[in-house]
XYZ file of C-alpha atoms in Angstrom:
192
model
C 6.901 4.720 -25.518
C 10.169 4.336 -23.593
C 9.819 3.955 -19.813
C 11.985 6.990 -19.053
C 9.503 9.328 -20.757
C 6.503 7.975 -18.860
C 5.343 9.847 -15.748
C 5.621 8.186 -12.384
C 2.353 6.717 -11.140
C 2.257 6.554 -7.346
C 0.660 3.239 -6.387
C -0.487 3.717 -2.802
C -0.917 0.212 -1.436
C -2.292 -1.221 1.783
C -2.422 -4.875 2.750
C -4.191 -6.847 5.432
C -2.609 -10.049 6.727
C -3.048 -12.653 9.439
C 0.504 -12.355 10.779
C 3.751 -10.363 10.701
C 5.535 -11.993 7.726
C 4.568 -13.719 4.463
C 5.047 -17.468 4.152
C 4.208 -18.622 7.660
C 1.259 -16.196 7.451
C -1.009 -15.071 4.617
C -1.851 -11.787 2.955
C -5.635 -11.690 3.295
C -6.296 -8.711 1.032
C -4.601 -5.807 -0.645
C -5.683 -2.623 -2.339
C -3.807 -0.196 -4.577
C -4.788 3.312 -5.637
C -2.787 4.672 -8.588
C -2.304 8.442 -8.397
C -0.646 11.031 -10.587
C 1.434 13.597 -8.699
C -1.440 16.118 -8.986
C -3.706 13.757 -6.968
C -5.623 12.478 -9.978
C -6.818 8.994 -9.065
C -6.068 7.044 -12.251
C -7.283 3.584 -11.253
C -7.711 1.196 -8.337
C -7.177 -2.509 -7.777
C -8.135 -4.733 -4.886
C -8.379 -8.420 -4.153
C -9.176 -10.707 -1.256
C -6.959 -13.782 -1.227
C -7.313 -17.378 -0.180
C -4.863 -18.191 2.581
C -1.619 -20.043 1.862
C -2.063 -23.823 2.304
C 0.676 -24.307 4.901
C 0.210 -20.967 6.711
C -1.708 -20.077 9.852
C -2.825 -16.924 11.602
C -0.549 -15.471 14.276
C -2.301 -15.390 17.689
C -1.644 -11.650 18.243
C -2.884 -10.709 14.771
C -5.931 -12.958 15.065
C -6.771 -11.308 18.398
C -6.691 -7.931 16.606
C -9.001 -9.281 13.887
C -11.395 -10.578 16.564
C -11.776 -6.948 17.721
C -12.269 -5.703 14.133
C -15.022 -7.974 12.789
C -16.300 -5.627 10.071
C -12.853 -5.349 8.487
C -12.361 -9.129 8.891
C -15.615 -9.869 7.069
C -14.709 -7.389 4.301
C -11.400 -9.162 3.592
C -12.866 -12.683 3.705
C -15.527 -12.310 0.976
C -14.979 -13.313 -2.672
C -11.488 -14.679 -2.021
C -9.321 -15.577 -5.029
C -6.356 -17.915 -5.369
C -3.164 -15.834 -4.854
C -1.872 -16.837 -8.329
C -4.971 -15.390 -10.001
C -4.967 -12.174 -7.982
C -1.255 -11.502 -8.452
C -1.325 -12.191 -12.204
C -4.282 -9.800 -12.538
C -2.411 -7.246 -10.412
C 0.678 -7.359 -12.654
C -1.527 -6.911 -15.727
C -3.211 -3.916 -14.035
C 0.155 -2.373 -13.083
C 1.553 -2.860 -16.582
C -1.524 -1.156 -18.091
C -1.076 2.031 -16.018
C -0.126 5.103 -18.086
C 3.265 5.494 -16.428
C 5.959 3.871 -14.344
C 4.491 2.403 -11.137
C 6.123 3.482 -7.870
C 5.027 1.520 -4.785
C 4.029 3.854 -1.937
C 3.180 2.650 1.578
C 2.758 3.680 5.195
C 4.738 1.996 6.621
C 6.199 0.679 3.406
C 8.317 -2.121 4.906
C 5.285 -4.174 5.974
C 3.043 -3.686 2.937
C 5.822 -4.007 0.343
C 7.258 -7.112 2.031
C 3.963 -8.953 1.509
C 3.247 -7.647 -2.003
C 6.798 -8.291 -3.227
C 6.866 -11.807 -1.719
C 3.520 -12.662 -3.328
C 4.567 -11.193 -6.686
C 7.808 -13.176 -6.761
C 6.215 -16.364 -5.418
C 3.179 -16.416 -7.722
C 4.217 -14.412 -10.821
C 8.015 -14.428 -10.720
C 8.353 -10.690 -11.337
C 7.697 -7.306 -9.772
C 6.752 -4.275 -11.896
C 8.102 -2.214 -8.960
C 11.519 -3.907 -9.231
C 12.525 -4.242 -5.576
C 12.073 -0.656 -4.484
C 9.351 1.218 -2.664
C 8.737 4.692 -1.260
C 8.055 5.063 2.476
C 5.657 7.865 3.400
C 6.956 8.018 6.972
C 10.506 8.673 5.741
C 9.168 11.318 3.343
C 7.258 12.933 6.246
C 10.466 12.923 8.320
C 12.221 14.910 5.565
C 9.326 17.357 5.095
C 8.824 17.921 8.820
C 12.599 18.088 9.463
C 12.140 15.824 12.461
C 13.281 12.457 13.803
C 11.844 9.340 12.184
C 10.027 8.412 15.399
C 8.264 11.779 15.426
C 7.112 11.521 11.792
C 3.731 10.088 12.749
C 0.295 10.954 11.419
C -0.645 12.700 14.654
C 2.326 15.075 14.187
C 1.549 15.845 10.538
C -0.213 19.122 9.662
C -4.000 18.783 9.423
C -3.823 20.326 5.939
C -2.070 17.197 4.664
C -5.204 15.109 5.212
C -8.294 14.826 3.049
C -11.538 13.727 4.680
C -11.289 10.094 3.683
C -12.010 7.055 5.861
C -9.382 4.755 7.393
C -11.365 1.531 7.804
C -8.749 -1.264 7.710
C -10.338 -2.293 4.420
C -7.278 -2.341 2.162
C -8.596 -0.250 -0.744
C -10.131 2.411 1.527
C -6.817 2.813 3.332
C -4.818 2.836 0.076
C -6.999 5.664 -1.295
C -6.726 7.652 1.942
C -2.952 7.235 2.176
C -2.480 7.995 -1.529
C -4.268 11.330 -1.136
C -2.083 12.071 1.899
C 1.022 11.243 -0.149
C -0.046 13.561 -2.992
C -0.642 16.358 -0.477
C 2.874 15.750 0.873
C 4.230 15.884 -2.718
C 2.512 19.246 -3.187
C 4.201 20.605 -0.034
C 7.539 19.246 -1.299
C 7.181 20.894 -4.721
C 6.200 24.251 -3.122
C 9.303 24.070 -0.916
C 11.491 23.323 -3.964
C 10.244 26.407 -5.804
C 10.596 28.789 -2.827
């Protein structure tokens, strides 16, 4: 089947890291939840990663982790080498029944880590080098400034009752459902 005829699969992704940028710091874990536009959860992927050999935790980030022990413990169990995790991730993405679109909140942080790890350890990105930012999408839907497009300013009806735990897969599932609810609002507005 040619890529253009495949539906878009929205790959809501959340990462946890020990610093602000990849390279000097490590991605500790990541989770992706692949959704169809109608909020069907197609599949999930998550992995905890061994840290990069020459990297170290940033003091500010490590102070945050010290206050969030449960999430820290969750992302430090069953750690895999980054090469293994990223190769498995690409295989998972390529097996999805559609064209994967990276979705994040905020996308710049999560995509920066995932893209860097994909290029460093696999040499390719099934997402190309593009990603969809939920905050920008919220700005357009709410007809507001970017700075005001925050979760606290979003309508309650956009949210499903899902946990936000700072465990990557939990947060990816929660944010993916939010994104699909935003898509629904967008499609209703287009047909009005």
